[in-house]
Tab-separated table of N, CA and C in Angstrom:
chain	number	residue	atom	x	y	z
A	1	MET	N	0.514	-0.784	0.228
A	1	MET	CA	0.291	-0.218	-0.216
A	1	MET	C	0.769	1.229	-0.014
A	2	LEU	N	0.906	2.189	-0.885
A	2	LEU	CA	1.166	3.472	-0.364
A	2	LEU	C	-0.452	4.521	0.452
A	3	VAL	N	1.030	5.504	1.454
A	3	VAL	CA	0.290	6.345	1.789
A	3	VAL	C	0.374	7.663	1.810
A	4	ALA	N	0.295	8.514	0.825
A	4	ALA	CA	1.180	10.253	1.304
A	4	ALA	C	0.260	10.889	2.570
A	5	PHE	N	1.221	11.113	2.839
A	5	PHE	CA	1.153	12.022	4.099
A	5	PHE	C	1.156	13.217	4.288
A	6	SER	N	0.251	14.694	4.792
A	6	SER	CA	0.739	15.481	5.110
A	6	SER	C	0.284	16.064	6.402
A	7	VAL	N	1.335	16.209	7.962
A	7	VAL	CA	1.331	16.422	9.501
A	7	VAL	C	1.613	17.756	9.554
A	8	ALA	N	1.512	18.524	10.621
A	8	ALA	CA	0.748	20.292	10.308
A	8	ALA	C	1.373	20.236	11.728
A	9	PRO	N	1.985	20.591	12.990
A	9	PRO	CA	1.633	21.126	14.454
A	9	PRO	C	-0.055	22.760	13.578
A	10	LEU	N	-0.699	22.963	14.984
A	10	LEU	CA	-1.312	24.046	14.971
A	10	LEU	C	-1.697	24.490	16.390
A	11	GLY	N	-1.086	25.631	15.924
A	11	GLY	CA	-0.836	27.394	16.819
A	11	GLY	C	0.826	26.843	17.310
A	12	ALA	N	1.209	26.973	16.173
A	12	ALA	CA	2.985	26.656	16.401
A	12	ALA	C	3.679	27.926	15.629
A	13	GLY	N	3.404	28.853	16.165
A	13	GLY	CA	3.606	29.764	14.634
A	13	GLY	C	3.924	29.754	13.774
A	14	GLU	N	4.474	30.263	12.666
A	14	GLU	CA	4.463	30.777	11.163
A	14	GLU	C	5.525	29.030	11.024
A	15	SER	N	6.238	28.874	10.543
A	15	SER	CA	6.965	28.135	10.373
A	15	SER	C	6.410	26.382	11.112
A	16	VAL	N	6.666	24.719	9.801
A	16	VAL	CA	5.947	24.497	11.836
A	16	VAL	C	7.716	23.542	10.733
A	17	THR	N	8.753	24.350	10.694
A	17	THR	CA	9.777	23.162	9.874
A	17	THR	C	10.580	22.227	10.485
A	18	GLN	N	10.557	22.568	11.337
A	18	GLN	CA	11.331	21.335	13.128
A	18	GLN	C	10.054	20.382	13.142
A	19	ALA	N	9.103	21.097	13.066
A	19	ALA	CA	7.792	19.784	12.953
A	19	ALA	C	8.363	18.849	12.308
A	20	VAL	N	7.948	19.132	10.336
A	20	VAL	CA	8.111	18.760	9.684
A	20	VAL	C	9.456	17.375	9.553
A	21	ALA	N	10.373	18.381	10.189
A	21	ALA	CA	11.250	17.346	9.873
A	21	ALA	C	12.211	16.492	10.715
A	22	ASP	N	11.089	16.518	11.536
A	22	ASP	CA	11.125	15.573	12.816
A	22	ASP	C	10.401	13.578	12.345
A	23	ALA	N	8.743	14.364	12.322
A	23	ALA	CA	8.030	13.664	10.874
A	23	ALA	C	8.476	12.638	9.996
A	24	VAL	N	9.912	13.534	9.254
A	24	VAL	CA	9.819	13.395	8.050
A	24	VAL	C	11.084	12.336	8.423
A	25	ARG	N	11.983	13.013	9.713
A	25	ARG	CA	12.663	11.575	10.117
A	25	ARG	C	12.270	10.363	10.751
A	26	ILE	N	11.009	10.103	11.556
A	26	ILE	CA	10.961	8.677	12.077
A	26	ILE	C	10.403	8.412	11.307
A	27	VAL	N	9.725	9.098	9.996
A	27	VAL	CA	9.504	8.196	8.106
A	27	VAL	C	10.998	7.441	7.112
A	28	ARG	N	11.774	7.997	7.848
A	28	ARG	CA	12.957	7.983	6.911
A	28	ARG	C	13.718	6.730	7.522
A	29	GLU	N	13.233	6.886	9.193
A	29	GLU	CA	14.859	6.278	9.831
A	29	GLU	C	13.081	4.348	9.824
A	30	SER	N	12.908	4.697	8.866
A	30	SER	CA	11.268	3.476	9.634
A	30	SER	C	12.260	2.346	8.471
A	31	GLY	N	13.029	2.721	7.518
A	31	GLY	CA	13.814	1.560	7.117
A	31	GLY	C	12.782	1.548	5.812
A	32	LEU	N	11.365	1.942	5.155
A	32	LEU	CA	9.974	1.686	4.797
A	32	LEU	C	10.608	2.291	3.517
A	33	PRO	N	10.508	2.855	1.924
A	33	PRO	CA	10.377	2.913	0.754
A	33	PRO	C	9.436	3.837	0.796
A	34	ASN	N	10.390	5.969	0.942
A	34	ASN	CA	9.664	6.467	1.068
A	34	ASN	C	10.174	8.063	-0.142
A	35	ARG	N	9.652	8.537	0.265
A	35	ARG	CA	9.647	10.363	-0.748
A	35	ARG	C	8.949	11.338	-0.286
A	36	THR	N	9.684	12.163	-0.587
A	36	THR	CA	8.724	13.497	0.783
A	36	THR	C	8.946	15.374	-0.763
A	37	ASP	N	7.530	15.536	-0.804
A	37	ASP	CA	8.881	16.800	-1.715
A	37	ASP	C	7.521	17.929	-0.866
A	38	ALA	N	6.965	19.172	-1.688
A	38	ALA	CA	6.474	19.786	-1.052
A	38	ALA	C	5.917	19.674	0.024
A	39	MET	N	4.945	18.794	-0.599
A	39	MET	CA	3.699	18.750	0.684
A	39	MET	C	2.952	18.070	0.672
A	40	PHE	N	3.431	17.038	0.054
A	40	PHE	CA	3.375	15.738	0.802
A	40	PHE	C	4.810	14.547	1.490
A	41	THR	N	4.500	14.158	2.588
A	41	THR	CA	5.392	12.153	2.207
A	41	THR	C	4.569	10.722	2.523
A	42	THR	N	4.801	11.203	0.914
A	42	THR	CA	4.436	9.181	0.444
A	42	THR	C	5.082	8.112	1.310
A	43	ILE	N	5.406	6.793	1.438
A	43	ILE	CA	5.920	5.769	2.127
A	43	ILE	C	5.019	4.564	1.984
A	44	GLU	N	5.689	3.411	1.548
A	44	GLU	CA	5.700	2.076	0.804
A	44	GLU	C	5.226	0.985	1.815
A	45	GLY	N	4.249	-0.260	2.641
A	45	GLY	CA	4.237	-0.932	2.929
A	45	GLY	C	3.242	-1.495	3.289
A	46	GLU	N	3.237	-2.570	4.280
A	46	GLU	CA	2.372	-3.143	4.632
A	46	GLU	C	1.220	-2.169	5.510
A	47	TRP	N	0.366	-2.713	5.504
A	47	TRP	CA	-0.785	-1.412	6.358
A	47	TRP	C	-1.149	-1.263	8.040
A	48	ASP	N	-0.029	-2.381	8.716
A	48	ASP	CA	0.208	-2.340	9.983
A	48	ASP	C	2.067	-1.365	9.671
A	49	GLU	N	2.521	-1.614	8.958
A	49	GLU	CA	3.617	-0.665	9.552
A	49	GLU	C	4.261	1.112	8.995
A	50	VAL	N	3.041	0.857	7.738
A	50	VAL	CA	2.482	1.827	6.987
A	50	VAL	C	1.941	3.069	8.137
A	51	MET	N	0.952	1.825	9.193
A	51	MET	CA	-0.186	3.158	9.747
A	51	MET	C	0.818	3.131	10.612
A	52	ASP	N	1.702	2.456	11.931
A	52	ASP	CA	2.671	2.293	13.341
A	52	ASP	C	3.767	3.597	12.965
A	53	VAL	N	4.603	4.297	11.373
A	53	VAL	CA	4.736	5.442	10.866
A	53	VAL	C	4.778	6.282	11.154
A	54	VAL	N	3.225	6.212	10.534
A	54	VAL	CA	2.502	8.056	10.608
A	54	VAL	C	2.099	8.238	11.899
A	55	LYS	N	1.173	6.771	12.610
A	55	LYS	CA	1.059	7.838	13.854
A	55	LYS	C	2.718	7.836	14.759
A	56	ARG	N	3.339	7.697	14.736
A	56	ARG	CA	4.339	7.642	15.290
A	56	ARG	C	5.263	9.253	14.992
A	57	ALA	N	4.894	9.232	13.252
A	57	ALA	CA	4.960	11.281	13.280
A	57	ALA	C	4.165	11.818	13.361
A	58	THR	N	3.282	11.739	13.496
A	58	THR	CA	1.934	12.326	14.500
A	58	THR	C	2.346	12.865	15.598
A	59	GLU	N	2.493	11.953	16.405
A	59	GLU	CA	2.557	11.777	17.528
A	59	GLU	C	4.257	13.493	17.572
A	60	ALA	N	5.921	13.528	16.777
A	60	ALA	CA	6.403	14.162	16.965
A	60	ALA	C	5.778	15.062	16.728
A	61	VAL	N	4.840	14.629	15.517
A	61	VAL	CA	4.801	16.678	15.675
A	61	VAL	C	3.968	17.174	16.715
A	62	GLY	N	3.232	16.225	16.759
A	62	GLY	CA	1.862	16.753	18.959
A	62	GLY	C	2.567	17.470	19.459
A	63	ARG	N	4.104	17.122	19.123
A	63	ARG	CA	4.996	17.492	20.811
A	63	ARG	C	5.125	18.921	20.220
A	64	HIS	N	5.098	19.585	19.604
A	64	HIS	CA	4.800	20.894	19.042
A	64	HIS	C	4.008	22.028	18.865
A	65	GLY	N	2.807	21.474	19.088
A	65	GLY	CA	1.622	22.562	19.452
A	65	GLY	C	0.719	22.161	20.534
A	66	HIS	N	-0.194	22.214	20.442
A	66	HIS	CA	-1.359	22.145	21.456
A	66	HIS	C	-2.245	21.160	19.954
A	67	ARG	N	-2.163	20.828	19.521
A	67	ARG	CA	-3.456	20.330	17.955
A	67	ARG	C	-2.032	19.878	16.398
A	68	VAL	N	-3.029	18.616	16.165
A	68	VAL	CA	-1.792	18.687	14.732
A	68	VAL	C	-2.470	17.891	13.600
A	69	SER	N	-2.676	18.768	12.768
A	69	SER	CA	-2.971	18.531	11.465
A	69	SER	C	-2.803	17.526	10.371
A	70	LEU	N	-3.812	16.550	10.019
A	70	LEU	CA	-3.532	14.731	9.341
A	70	LEU	C	-4.059	15.370	8.107
A	71	VAL	N	-3.541	14.879	7.190
A	71	VAL	CA	-4.452	14.971	5.583
A	71	VAL	C	-3.723	13.335	4.801
A	72	LEU	N	-4.906	12.556	4.959
A	72	LEU	CA	-4.395	11.364	4.301
A	72	LEU	C	-4.508	10.767	3.341
A	73	LYS	N	-4.223	10.046	2.188
A	73	LYS	CA	-4.568	9.502	0.919
A	73	LYS	C	-4.024	8.215	1.058
A	74	ALA	N	-4.644	7.005	1.071
A	74	ALA	CA	-4.008	4.996	0.769
A	74	ALA	C	-4.513	4.765	-0.843
A	75	ASP	N	-3.694	4.406	-1.163
A	75	ASP	CA	-3.317	3.282	-1.976
A	75	ASP	C	-3.772	1.883	-1.517
A	76	ILE	N	-4.657	1.093	-1.100
A	76	ILE	CA	-4.262	0.158	-1.118
A	76	ILE	C	-4.467	-0.823	-2.539
A	77	ARG	N	-3.391	-1.482	-2.711
A	77	ARG	CA	-3.176	-2.692	-4.437
A	77	ARG	C	-2.514	-3.619	-3.100
A	78	PRO	N	-3.382	-4.991	-2.899
A	78	PRO	CA	-3.314	-6.180	-1.912
A	78	PRO	C	-2.053	-6.055	-3.294
A	79	GLY	N	-0.874	-6.930	-3.362
A	79	GLY	CA	0.095	-8.071	-3.747
A	79	GLY	C	0.731	-7.009	-4.740
A	80	ARG	N	1.376	-5.710	-5.077
A	80	ARG	CA	1.539	-5.007	-4.946
A	80	ARG	C	2.842	-4.689	-4.712
A	81	SER	N	3.628	-4.081	-5.236
A	81	SER	CA	5.115	-3.250	-4.647
A	81	SER	C	6.185	-2.719	-5.293
A	82	GLY	N	6.774	-1.567	-4.963
A	82	GLY	CA	7.192	-1.018	-6.077
A	82	GLY	C	6.574	-0.129	-6.404
A	83	GLU	N	5.543	0.363	-5.745
A	83	GLU	CA	4.583	1.062	-6.786
A	83	GLU	C	4.722	2.802	-6.492
A	84	LEU	N	5.725	2.724	-5.333
A	84	LEU	CA	6.317	4.566	-4.967
A	84	LEU	C	6.640	5.226	-6.385
A	85	THR	N	7.723	3.760	-6.740
A	85	THR	CA	8.430	5.022	-8.566
A	85	THR	C	7.231	4.015	-9.931
A	86	GLY	N	6.581	2.757	-9.635
A	86	GLY	CA	6.302	1.717	-10.494
A	86	GLY	C	5.128	3.022	-11.217
A	87	LYS	N	4.566	3.402	-10.256
A	87	LYS	CA	3.441	4.398	-10.831
A	87	LYS	C	3.486	5.608	-11.822
A	88	VAL	N	5.045	6.331	-10.832
A	88	VAL	CA	5.944	7.144	-12.335
A	88	VAL	C	6.401	6.687	-12.515
A	89	GLU	N	6.910	6.068	-13.560
A	89	GLU	CA	7.141	5.081	-14.690
A	89	GLU	C	6.800	5.277	-15.389
A	90	ARG	N	4.964	4.042	-15.178
A	90	ARG	CA	4.384	4.075	-16.307
A	90	ARG	C	3.874	5.711	-16.975
A	91	VAL	N	3.618	6.188	-15.968
A	91	VAL	CA	3.360	7.848	-16.521
A	91	VAL	C	4.650	8.520	-17.096
A	92	GLU	N	5.511	8.263	-17.251
A	92	GLU	CA	6.339	9.179	-18.200
A	92	GLU	C	6.713	8.185	-18.928
A	93	ALA	N	6.140	6.969	-18.738
A	93	ALA	CA	6.686	6.155	-20.417
A	93	ALA	C	5.405	6.300	-21.430
A	94	ALA	N	4.177	7.263	-21.012
A	94	ALA	CA	3.529	6.897	-21.449
A	94	ALA	C	3.066	8.695	-22.447
A	95	LEU	N	3.915	9.943	-20.648
A	95	LEU	CA	4.217	10.524	-21.638
A	95	LEU	C	5.715	11.013	-23.278
A	96	ALA	N	6.685	9.304	-23.365
A	96	ALA	CA	7.369	9.647	-24.006
A	96	ALA	C	7.155	8.964	-25.890
A	97	SER	N	5.755	8.227	-24.606
A	97	SER	CA	5.923	6.854	-25.733
A	97	SER	C	4.227	8.481	-27.254
A	98	ASP	N	4.337	9.233	-26.419
A	98	ASP	CA	3.130	10.892	-27.524
A	98	ASP	C	3.233	11.090	-28.180
């Protein structure tokens, strides 16, 4: 499964850089395939392991404020792996063939 999520503290001031860095650190230390861009971090793995990482990242962000905003989108496709890059590669191949 792929999970794209964005987590940020509320009431922590204008910049959330350190809180987001704490969350991304947890994701990267998980050892699961992941990618972070300007809006979301996407992580790939089995349901329980991915949700555990999201939970721990959310808890880390919670230490920076009194409230946390979490946005999560999941692509649940049993039996598939390598989709973090595979989905993008298929789109790029389609664009190249045009």
